[in-house]
Amino acid sequence: MLYRILFNLIRISGVLITLYLIAALVLSLVCIKTEKDACLKDQTIYVKTNGVHADIVIPVNCLSENFVQKLQMPIKAQYLSFGWGDKNFYLNTPSWTDLSFTTAFEALFMQSASVMHVTAYKWKNKQMSTDWKEVKVCQHQLDKIIRHIYTSFKDENIYGFVSIKNANYHSTDKFFDAYGSYNCFYTCNTWVVDGFQKANIPVAIWSPFDFGILFHLSD
């Protein structure tokens, strides 16, 4: 009897995972309908990914002085990249090779804290020019994306956003407490999609993986 129950649970889990992956693939390839926007797209932002997490990259001169001061980044930068995600997943999975079953399971199926990951870049080098996907936007689209990023930070500290001590990957990045909870339906990449949807930028209907974002920026 126990064997039969375990077998049925495994079979059901396999079916659910298969359906999830099929839905993720299909919806990642389908572009959401957006209203035609005749505004002048004279601003440039970027999307970058390490194969796990997709980030939105914003030129510092596009951000308000108040926003930059609250970040208190360790170096003076020309660009800042922003990513949202599960706290444990983000801090322990800088690349796919660091991913463990326990970390993935807890992130996808358990209620947990989230963070914002911010990385400073002094300039855009040749490698970045190749890896970063350019997105042309107009001013009101840029404002909506920045608003999406800004309101993801927890702002409970009179001195700025709530930074997490000794949690950075390098000397140029920082982690901050964030609102929301990561799950299998709302991932770090879905957060990027959400921001683009708010700004009326053509993007996937739903994309828990980074390829669903990059696919629509390939043209």
Coordinates of C-alpha atoms in Angstrom, one line a residue:
M1 CA 0.0 0.0 0.0
L2 CA 2.8 2.4 0.9
Y3 CA 4.6 1.6 -2.3
R4 CA 1.5 2.3 -4.3
I5 CA 0.9 5.7 -2.5
L6 CA 4.5 6.8 -3.1
F7 CA 4.3 5.7 -6.8
N8 CA 1.2 7.7 -7.3
L9 CA 2.7 10.7 -5.6
I10 CA 5.8 10.5 -7.8
R11 CA 3.6 10.1 -10.9
I12 CA 1.4 13.1 -10.0
S13 CA 4.5 15.2 -9.3
G14 CA 6.0 14.3 -12.6
V15 CA 2.8 15.2 -14.4
L16 CA 2.6 18.6 -12.6
I17 CA 6.3 19.4 -13.3
T18 CA 5.8 18.5 -17.0
L19 CA 2.7 20.7 -17.3
Y20 CA 4.6 23.5 -15.6
L21 CA 7.5 23.3 -18.0
I22 CA 5.2 23.1 -21.0
A23 CA 3.3 26.2 -19.8
A24 CA 6.5 28.0 -19.1
L25 CA 7.9 27.3 -22.6
V26 CA 4.7 28.2 -24.5
L27 CA 3.9 31.3 -22.5
S28 CA 7.5 32.5 -22.7
L29 CA 7.4 32.4 -26.4
V30 CA 4.0 34.2 -26.7
C31 CA 4.3 38.0 -26.6
I32 CA 1.7 39.9 -24.7
K33 CA -0.3 42.4 -26.7
T34 CA 0.7 46.0 -25.9
E35 CA -0.9 49.3 -26.9
K36 CA 0.8 51.2 -29.7
D37 CA 3.1 53.9 -28.2
A38 CA 4.2 56.7 -30.5
C39 CA 6.6 58.2 -27.9
L40 CA 10.2 58.9 -28.8
K41 CA 12.3 56.0 -27.6
D42 CA 15.4 57.9 -26.9
Q43 CA 16.4 56.2 -23.7
T44 CA 18.4 53.0 -23.4
I45 CA 18.3 50.3 -20.7
Y46 CA 19.5 46.8 -20.7
V47 CA 18.7 43.2 -19.6
K48 CA 21.5 41.0 -18.5
T49 CA 21.5 37.4 -17.2
N50 CA 24.0 35.0 -15.6
G51 CA 21.9 32.0 -16.8
V52 CA 19.8 32.0 -13.7
H53 CA 18.8 35.5 -12.7
A54 CA 17.8 38.2 -15.2
D55 CA 18.5 41.8 -14.1
I56 CA 17.4 45.2 -15.4
V57 CA 20.3 47.6 -16.0
I58 CA 19.7 51.3 -15.7
P59 CA 22.2 54.2 -16.4
V60 CA 22.8 56.0 -13.2
N61 CA 22.1 59.4 -14.7
C62 CA 18.5 58.2 -15.3
L63 CA 17.9 57.6 -11.6
S64 CA 17.0 60.3 -9.0
E65 CA 19.6 61.5 -6.6
N66 CA 17.4 60.3 -3.7
F67 CA 17.3 56.8 -5.2
V68 CA 21.1 56.6 -5.7
Q69 CA 21.8 57.9 -2.2
K70 CA 19.5 55.3 -0.6
L71 CA 21.6 52.6 -2.3
Q72 CA 24.9 53.8 -0.9
M73 CA 26.8 51.7 -3.4
P74 CA 30.5 50.9 -2.7
I75 CA 31.8 52.5 -5.9
K76 CA 30.8 55.3 -8.2
A77 CA 29.1 53.8 -11.1
Q78 CA 27.8 54.6 -14.6
Y79 CA 25.3 51.7 -14.6
L80 CA 23.4 49.8 -11.9
S81 CA 21.8 46.4 -12.5
F82 CA 18.7 45.4 -10.4
G83 CA 17.4 41.9 -9.7
W84 CA 14.7 40.6 -7.4
G85 CA 14.4 37.1 -6.0
D86 CA 14.3 34.6 -3.1
K87 CA 16.7 35.5 -0.4
N88 CA 18.2 32.0 0.2
F89 CA 18.2 31.2 -3.6
Y90 CA 19.9 34.5 -4.5
L91 CA 22.6 34.4 -1.8
N92 CA 23.5 30.8 -2.4
T93 CA 23.0 30.4 -6.2
P94 CA 25.2 32.9 -8.1
S95 CA 25.3 30.4 -11.0
W96 CA 23.6 27.2 -12.1
T97 CA 26.5 25.1 -10.8
D98 CA 25.7 26.4 -7.3
L99 CA 22.1 25.3 -7.4
S100 CA 21.1 22.5 -4.9
F101 CA 17.8 20.6 -4.7
T102 CA 17.1 21.9 -1.2
T103 CA 17.6 25.6 -2.2
A104 CA 15.4 25.2 -5.3
F105 CA 12.6 23.3 -3.5
E106 CA 12.5 25.9 -0.7
A107 CA 12.4 28.8 -3.1
L108 CA 9.7 27.3 -5.3
F109 CA 7.3 25.9 -2.7
M110 CA 7.9 27.5 0.7
Q111 CA 7.1 31.0 1.9
S112 CA 10.4 32.9 2.2
A113 CA 12.0 36.4 2.3
S114 CA 13.0 38.2 -0.9
V115 CA 15.9 40.5 -1.7
M116 CA 17.0 43.1 -4.3
H117 CA 20.4 42.5 -5.7
V118 CA 22.2 45.7 -7.0
T119 CA 25.5 45.6 -8.9
A120 CA 27.5 48.7 -9.9
Y121 CA 29.4 49.0 -13.1
K122 CA 31.9 51.9 -13.6
W123 CA 31.5 51.6 -17.4
K124 CA 30.3 49.2 -20.1
N125 CA 33.1 47.2 -21.6
K126 CA 33.2 45.1 -24.8
Q127 CA 32.0 41.9 -23.1
M128 CA 29.1 43.7 -21.6
S129 CA 28.2 45.3 -24.9
T130 CA 27.8 41.7 -26.2
D131 CA 26.0 40.2 -23.2
W132 CA 23.7 43.0 -22.3
K133 CA 20.5 43.1 -24.4
E134 CA 19.6 46.7 -25.3
V135 CA 16.0 47.9 -24.8
K136 CA 15.0 51.3 -26.2
V137 CA 12.3 53.1 -24.2
C138 CA 10.8 56.5 -24.0
Q139 CA 10.8 58.6 -20.8
H140 CA 7.4 57.6 -19.4
Q141 CA 8.3 53.9 -19.9
L142 CA 11.6 54.4 -18.2
D143 CA 9.8 56.2 -15.3
K144 CA 7.5 53.2 -14.8
I145 CA 10.3 50.7 -14.9
I146 CA 12.3 52.7 -12.3
R147 CA 9.1 52.9 -10.2
H148 CA 8.7 49.1 -10.4
I149 CA 12.3 48.7 -9.2
Y150 CA 12.2 51.4 -6.5
T151 CA 9.0 50.0 -4.9
S152 CA 10.4 46.5 -4.7
F153 CA 12.9 47.7 -2.0
K154 CA 11.9 47.7 1.7
D155 CA 12.3 51.2 2.8
E156 CA 12.2 50.9 6.6
N157 CA 15.5 52.5 7.5
I158 CA 15.8 56.3 7.9
Y159 CA 19.2 56.1 6.4
G160 CA 18.0 54.4 3.2
F161 CA 17.1 50.9 2.0
V162 CA 17.7 48.0 4.3
S163 CA 21.0 46.4 3.2
I164 CA 22.1 42.9 4.1
K165 CA 25.6 42.8 5.7
N166 CA 28.3 40.6 4.3
A167 CA 26.1 39.1 1.6
N168 CA 27.7 40.5 -1.5
Y169 CA 29.3 38.4 -4.3
H170 CA 32.0 41.0 -5.1
S171 CA 33.1 44.4 -3.9
T172 CA 30.8 46.1 -6.4
D173 CA 27.4 44.7 -5.4
K174 CA 24.9 44.7 -2.5
F175 CA 21.8 42.9 -1.3
F176 CA 18.8 44.6 0.2
D177 CA 15.6 43.4 1.8
A178 CA 12.7 43.4 -0.6
Y179 CA 8.9 43.1 -0.7
G180 CA 7.1 40.0 -2.0
S181 CA 7.8 36.2 -1.9
Y182 CA 9.4 34.1 -4.5
N183 CA 7.6 31.1 -5.8
C184 CA 7.3 28.9 -8.9
F185 CA 4.8 31.3 -10.5
Y186 CA 6.6 34.5 -9.6
T187 CA 10.4 34.2 -10.0
C188 CA 13.3 36.7 -10.4
N189 CA 12.6 36.6 -14.2
T190 CA 8.9 37.1 -13.8
W191 CA 9.7 40.2 -11.8
V192 CA 11.5 41.6 -14.9
V193 CA 8.6 40.6 -17.1
D194 CA 6.2 42.4 -14.7
G195 CA 8.2 45.6 -14.8
F196 CA 8.2 45.6 -18.6
Q197 CA 4.5 44.9 -18.8
K198 CA 3.8 47.9 -16.5
A199 CA 5.9 50.0 -19.0
N200 CA 4.0 48.7 -22.0
I201 CA 7.0 47.0 -23.5
P202 CA 6.4 43.9 -25.6
V203 CA 7.4 40.9 -23.5
A204 CA 6.3 37.3 -22.7
I205 CA 2.9 36.7 -21.2
W206 CA 4.6 34.8 -18.4
S207 CA 8.2 33.7 -18.1
P208 CA 9.7 32.1 -15.0
F209 CA 13.0 31.6 -16.9
D210 CA 15.4 34.1 -18.4
F211 CA 15.1 32.8 -22.0
G212 CA 11.5 34.0 -22.2
I213 CA 12.8 37.6 -21.7
L214 CA 15.7 37.4 -24.0
F215 CA 13.7 35.8 -26.8
H216 CA 11.6 39.0 -27.2
L217 CA 14.7 41.2 -27.2
S218 CA 16.5 39.2 -29.9
D219 CA 15.4 41.4 -32.8

